[in-house]
Amino acid sequence: MNICFRWYGEGDSIPLKYIKQIPGVRGVVSAVYSTPVGEVWSYEEIERLKTLANAAGLDFEVVESVPVHEDIKLGEGKCDYYIENYKENIRRLASFGVKCICYNFMPVFDWTRSRLDHPLSDGSTALVYYKEDVNRMDPQKMSLPGWDSSYSPDEMSVLIEKYKALGEEGLWKNLEHFIKEIIPVAAECGVNMAIHPDDPPWSVFGIPRIITNEENIDRFLALYDDTHHGLTLCSGSLGCDKSNDMIKMIYKYGAMGRIHFAHIRNVKILEDGSFEESAHLSSCGSLDVAGMLKAYHDTGFKGYIRPDHGRMIWGETGKPGYGLYDRALGAVYINGIIEALDKYSK
């Protein structure tokens, strides 16, 4: 398993030299953030990311994310133009040694939470999703990290209504078209495309979401029979729905060779289905992190794996979910389990 760490480029408050000091971390996961969604990334910006990472002694083989333009998801407007741009981005990234591209097909919103700094009993703060709070939220008057903030409230309202009219089957149709266009290019370039599940894995604000459970992942993988067409299996996204058996899915899709990128984090699921993000340690939440890592180990997973969202601990401030300290603890925890599995399974 290749342990890596999310890095938001030169604007990230966490310098590469700190990431390099985390035991077992061999690479960074990053992206070009200055280019508008849907446009082609410049060779110069891609090369700079690689150069900076390599100069710090780190690999740059995973991109998270190349965003999918809303016109592609809706199947309207400049859909074909943006798909051609997407193909070109795959080619350009491959030319600099990128081997895996994470992306998602979540309409309008990326990951959704009701609070970014909820105080936990240990004094740390974490991202949380309380259903009652989300139900009272107005998506036209809010913003979260990772969301596209370029839409005005009126534009956002129109976009939401379009997705409601499109529905799940319409979204599936447009996803299938996108996949059938990009996977041949990815296969030709030797790049694994790894879709990230919806976070959380249910409809938010009445908008359809489709990468949510085992049945839908089966349907997704059946869209194109090629191992380059695969998954970013995120335990904290799928795992916040109790009906999703993460260990079962890792064994299943790992045996198929369709997991290319693994996001490891823990969540504490509450009685009403709400959840709080927690420390990576299994006992801190509702997920069996050790069991998941054993499943990856048992299936011979050779892809990329990273600690996902962390709490803010020890007085650290920064990008919610993406501080240094708790994610570094997560990386070391993951490495410790992997080392034990490697050593004592022989």
GROMACS .gro file of N, CA, C and O in nm, residues 5-14 16 19 28-42 44-50 52 60 62-67 89 93 102-104 110-111 145-150 261 263 306 308 319 322 327:
model
  248
    5PHE      N    1  -0.067   1.170   0.139
    5PHE     CA    2  -0.122   1.274   0.225
    5PHE      C    3  -0.177   1.386   0.136
    5PHE      O    4  -0.109   1.431   0.044
    6ARG      N    5  -0.296   1.432   0.165
    6ARG     CA    6  -0.357   1.539   0.087
    6ARG      C    7  -0.283   1.671   0.113
    6ARG      O    8  -0.259   1.710   0.227
    7TRP      N    9  -0.249   1.740   0.004
    7TRP     CA   10  -0.178   1.868   0.012
    7TRP      C   11  -0.242   1.964  -0.087
    7TRP      O   12  -0.258   1.931  -0.203
    8TYR      N   13  -0.277   2.083  -0.039
    8TYR     CA   14  -0.350   2.179  -0.122
    8TYR      C   15  -0.259   2.279  -0.194
    8TYR      O   16  -0.298   2.393  -0.217
    9GLY      N   17  -0.141   2.235  -0.228
    9GLY     CA   18  -0.053   2.320  -0.307
    9GLY      C   19   0.017   2.426  -0.223
    9GLY      O   20   0.019   2.421  -0.099
   10GLU      N   21   0.075   2.521  -0.292
   10GLU     CA   22   0.157   2.622  -0.224
   10GLU      C   23   0.078   2.709  -0.127
   10GLU      O   24   0.136   2.771  -0.039
   11GLY      N   25  -0.053   2.712  -0.143
   11GLY     CA   26  -0.135   2.789  -0.050
   11GLY      C   27  -0.171   2.714   0.077
   11GLY      O   28  -0.233   2.770   0.168
   12ASP      N   29  -0.132   2.588   0.084
   12ASP     CA   30  -0.163   2.506   0.202
   12ASP      C   31  -0.078   2.555   0.319
   12ASP      O   32   0.041   2.584   0.305
   13SER      N   33  -0.140   2.562   0.436
   13SER     CA   34  -0.067   2.605   0.556
   13SER      C   35   0.032   2.499   0.604
   13SER      O   36   0.116   2.526   0.689
   14ILE      N   37   0.020   2.377   0.550
   14ILE     CA   38   0.110   2.268   0.591
   14ILE      C   39   0.218   2.253   0.485
   14ILE      O   40   0.190   2.215   0.371
   16LEU      N   41   0.538   2.106   0.271
   16LEU     CA   42   0.578   1.972   0.230
   16LEU      C   43   0.682   1.911   0.324
   16LEU      O   44   0.684   1.790   0.346
   19ILE      N   45   0.509   1.724   0.591
   19ILE     CA   46   0.450   1.599   0.543
   19ILE      C   47   0.557   1.492   0.528
   19ILE      O   48   0.536   1.376   0.563
   28VAL      N   49   0.228   1.284  -0.203
   28VAL     CA   50   0.119   1.378  -0.178
   28VAL      C   51   0.012   1.363  -0.285
   28VAL      O   52   0.039   1.322  -0.398
   29VAL      N   53  -0.109   1.394  -0.245
   29VAL     CA   54  -0.226   1.398  -0.333
   29VAL      C   55  -0.263   1.544  -0.349
   29VAL      O   56  -0.288   1.613  -0.250
   30SER      N   57  -0.267   1.594  -0.471
   30SER     CA   58  -0.294   1.735  -0.489
   30SER      C   59  -0.366   1.759  -0.621
   30SER      O   60  -0.409   1.663  -0.688
   31ALA      N   61  -0.379   1.886  -0.658
   31ALA     CA   62  -0.450   1.924  -0.781
   31ALA      C   63  -0.413   2.067  -0.816
   31ALA      O   64  -0.353   2.139  -0.737
   32VAL      N   65  -0.453   2.107  -0.936
   32VAL     CA   66  -0.440   2.247  -0.978
   32VAL      C   67  -0.571   2.317  -0.940
   32VAL      O   68  -0.678   2.282  -0.990
   33TYR      N   69  -0.562   2.412  -0.850
   33TYR     CA   70  -0.681   2.477  -0.797
   33TYR      C   71  -0.710   2.613  -0.861
   33TYR      O   72  -0.817   2.670  -0.839
   34SER      N   73  -0.617   2.665  -0.940
   34SER     CA   74  -0.632   2.799  -0.995
   34SER      C   75  -0.710   2.802  -1.126
   34SER      O   76  -0.755   2.908  -1.169
   35THR      N   77  -0.727   2.688  -1.190
   35THR     CA   78  -0.795   2.681  -1.319
   35THR      C   79  -0.945   2.661  -1.298
   35THR      O   80  -0.986   2.575  -1.220
   36PRO      N   81  -1.030   2.738  -1.367
   36PRO     CA   82  -1.175   2.721  -1.352
   36PRO      C   83  -1.219   2.578  -1.384
   36PRO      O   84  -1.159   2.511  -1.469
   37VAL      N   85  -1.323   2.533  -1.317
   37VAL     CA   86  -1.375   2.398  -1.338
   37VAL      C   87  -1.410   2.378  -1.486
   37VAL      O   88  -1.476   2.461  -1.547
   38GLY      N   89  -1.362   2.269  -1.540
   38GLY     CA   90  -1.393   2.235  -1.678
   38GLY      C   91  -1.288   2.274  -1.779
   38GLY      O   92  -1.288   2.224  -1.892
   39GLU      N   93  -1.196   2.362  -1.740
   39GLU     CA   94  -1.093   2.406  -1.834
   39GLU      C   95  -0.968   2.317  -1.823
   39GLU      O   96  -0.952   2.240  -1.729
   40VAL      N   97  -0.880   2.329  -1.921
   40VAL     CA   98  -0.761   2.246  -1.927
   40VAL      C   99  -0.652   2.301  -1.837
   40VAL      O  100  -0.624   2.422  -1.837
   41TRP      N  101  -0.591   2.213  -1.759
   41TRP     CA  102  -0.481   2.254  -1.671
   41TRP      C  103  -0.355   2.276  -1.754
   41TRP      O  104  -0.326   2.198  -1.846
   42SER      N  105  -0.279   2.377  -1.720
   42SER     CA  106  -0.157   2.406  -1.796
   42SER      C  107  -0.047   2.307  -1.760
   42SER      O  108  -0.038   2.258  -1.647
   44GLU      N  109   0.254   2.385  -1.721
   44GLU     CA  110   0.342   2.451  -1.625
   44GLU      C  111   0.295   2.429  -1.481
   44GLU      O  112   0.376   2.403  -1.392
   45GLU      N  113   0.165   2.437  -1.459
   45GLU     CA  114   0.114   2.421  -1.323
   45GLU      C  115   0.125   2.276  -1.276
   45GLU      O  116   0.155   2.250  -1.159
   46ILE      N  117   0.099   2.183  -1.366
   46ILE     CA  118   0.114   2.042  -1.330
   46ILE      C  119   0.260   2.012  -1.298
   46ILE      O  120   0.293   1.946  -1.198
   47GLU      N  121   0.349   2.061  -1.384
   47GLU     CA  122   0.491   2.038  -1.364
   47GLU      C  123   0.539   2.097  -1.232
   47GLU      O  124   0.622   2.037  -1.162
   48ARG      N  125   0.485   2.214  -1.194
   48ARG     CA  126   0.528   2.277  -1.069
   48ARG      C  127   0.489   2.191  -0.948
   48ARG      O  128   0.568   2.175  -0.854
   49LEU      N  129   0.369   2.135  -0.949
   49LEU     CA  130   0.328   2.047  -0.840
   49LEU      C  131   0.423   1.929  -0.827
   49LEU      O  132   0.467   1.894  -0.717
   50LYS      N  133   0.454   1.868  -0.940
   50LYS     CA  134   0.543   1.752  -0.939
   50LYS      C  135   0.683   1.792  -0.891
   50LYS      O  136   0.744   1.722  -0.809
   52LEU      N  137   0.777   2.047  -0.700
   52LEU     CA  138   0.778   2.080  -0.558
   52LEU      C  139   0.773   1.953  -0.472
   52LEU      O  140   0.845   1.940  -0.373
   60PHE      N  141   0.436   1.240  -0.657
   60PHE     CA  142   0.310   1.303  -0.697
   60PHE      C  143   0.249   1.215  -0.806
   60PHE      O  144   0.272   1.234  -0.924
   62VAL      N  145  -0.096   1.086  -0.755
   62VAL     CA  146  -0.242   1.085  -0.739
   62VAL      C  147  -0.295   1.229  -0.743
   62VAL      O  148  -0.242   1.317  -0.674
   63VAL      N  149  -0.398   1.251  -0.824
   63VAL     CA  150  -0.463   1.381  -0.829
   63VAL      C  151  -0.603   1.369  -0.769
   63VAL      O  152  -0.679   1.278  -0.803
   64GLU      N  153  -0.631   1.458  -0.680
   64GLU     CA  154  -0.764   1.468  -0.618
   64GLU      C  155  -0.796   1.616  -0.601
   64GLU      O  156  -0.736   1.682  -0.519
   65SER      N  157  -0.885   1.662  -0.685
   65SER     CA  158  -0.962   1.597  -0.790
   65SER      C  159  -0.946   1.673  -0.921
   65SER      O  160  -0.903   1.788  -0.920
   66VAL      N  161  -0.987   1.606  -1.030
   66VAL     CA  162  -1.017   1.680  -1.152
   66VAL      C  163  -1.168   1.695  -1.152
   66VAL      O  164  -1.242   1.600  -1.178
   67PRO      N  165  -1.220   1.815  -1.118
   67PRO     CA  166  -1.364   1.832  -1.103
   67PRO      C  167  -1.440   1.809  -1.234
   67PRO      O  168  -1.390   1.839  -1.343
   89ASN      N  169  -0.699   1.672  -1.987
   89ASN     CA  170  -0.638   1.676  -1.853
   89ASN      C  171  -0.582   1.540  -1.814
   89ASN      O  172  -0.475   1.530  -1.752
   93LEU      N  173  -0.186   1.495  -1.729
   93LEU     CA  174  -0.144   1.444  -1.600
   93LEU      C  175  -0.062   1.316  -1.616
   93LEU      O  176   0.039   1.296  -1.548
  102CYS      N  177  -0.870   1.086  -0.882
  102CYS     CA  178  -0.994   1.080  -0.804
  102CYS      C  179  -1.088   1.189  -0.854
  102CYS      O  180  -1.046   1.300  -0.886
  103TYR      N  181  -1.216   1.157  -0.862
  103TYR     CA  182  -1.318   1.254  -0.905
  103TYR      C  183  -1.450   1.214  -0.841
  103TYR      O  184  -1.460   1.108  -0.777
  104ASN      N  185  -1.550   1.298  -0.853
  104ASN     CA  186  -1.682   1.260  -0.804
  104ASN      C  187  -1.789   1.308  -0.901
  104ASN      O  188  -1.762   1.389  -0.989
  110ASP      N  189  -2.018   1.931  -0.300
  110ASP     CA  190  -1.925   1.826  -0.259
  110ASP      C  191  -1.970   1.780  -0.121
  110ASP      O  192  -2.088   1.783  -0.089
  111TRP      N  193  -1.878   1.736  -0.036
  111TRP     CA  194  -1.918   1.687   0.095
  111TRP      C  195  -1.995   1.793   0.173
  111TRP      O  196  -1.965   1.910   0.168
  145PRO      N  197  -1.612   2.430   0.243
  145PRO     CA  198  -1.489   2.405   0.167
  145PRO      C  199  -1.511   2.296   0.062
  145PRO      O  200  -1.569   2.192   0.091
  146GLY      N  201  -1.464   2.322  -0.059
  146GLY     CA  202  -1.480   2.224  -0.166
  146GLY      C  203  -1.599   2.252  -0.256
  146GLY      O  204  -1.608   2.200  -0.366
  147TRP      N  205  -1.694   2.335  -0.208
  147TRP     CA  206  -1.807   2.371  -0.292
  147TRP      C  207  -1.765   2.475  -0.394
  147TRP      O  208  -1.678   2.558  -0.370
  148ASP      N  209  -1.831   2.472  -0.509
  148ASP     CA  210  -1.809   2.575  -0.610
  148ASP      C  211  -1.887   2.700  -0.567
  148ASP      O  212  -2.010   2.700  -0.562
  149SER      N  213  -1.815   2.807  -0.536
  149SER     CA  214  -1.879   2.929  -0.484
  149SER      C  215  -1.902   3.032  -0.593
  149SER      O  216  -1.930   3.149  -0.565
  150SER      N  217  -1.893   2.991  -0.721
  150SER     CA  218  -1.905   3.085  -0.830
  150SER      C  219  -2.050   3.116  -0.867
  150SER      O  220  -2.076   3.203  -0.950
  261PHE      N  221  -0.786   0.375  -0.490
  261PHE     CA  222  -0.752   0.477  -0.391
  261PHE      C  223  -0.841   0.453  -0.270
  261PHE      O  224  -0.961   0.429  -0.284
  263HIS      N  225  -0.958   0.603   0.107
  263HIS     CA  226  -0.962   0.707   0.208
  263HIS      C  227  -1.003   0.640   0.339
  263HIS      O  228  -1.109   0.579   0.348
  306ARG      N  229  -0.480   0.703   0.200
  306ARG     CA  230  -0.446   0.821   0.279
  306ARG      C  231  -0.540   0.837   0.396
  306ARG      O  232  -0.658   0.795   0.389
  308ASP      N  233  -0.798   1.038   0.590
  308ASP     CA  234  -0.891   1.140   0.539
  308ASP      C  235  -0.912   1.246   0.647
  308ASP      O  236  -0.824   1.271   0.728
  319LYS      N  237  -0.759   2.468   0.756
  319LYS     CA  238  -0.868   2.421   0.669
  319LYS      C  239  -0.945   2.310   0.741
  319LYS      O  240  -0.885   2.209   0.780
  322TYR      N  241  -0.861   1.931   0.754
  322TYR     CA  242  -0.732   1.909   0.689
  322TYR      C  243  -0.616   1.972   0.765
  322TYR      O  244  -0.524   2.027   0.705
  327ARG      N  245  -0.436   1.417   1.119
  327ARG     CA  246  -0.416   1.334   1.000
  327ARG      C  247  -0.281   1.262   1.006
  327ARG      O  248  -0.268   1.148   0.960
   0.00000   0.00000   0.00000
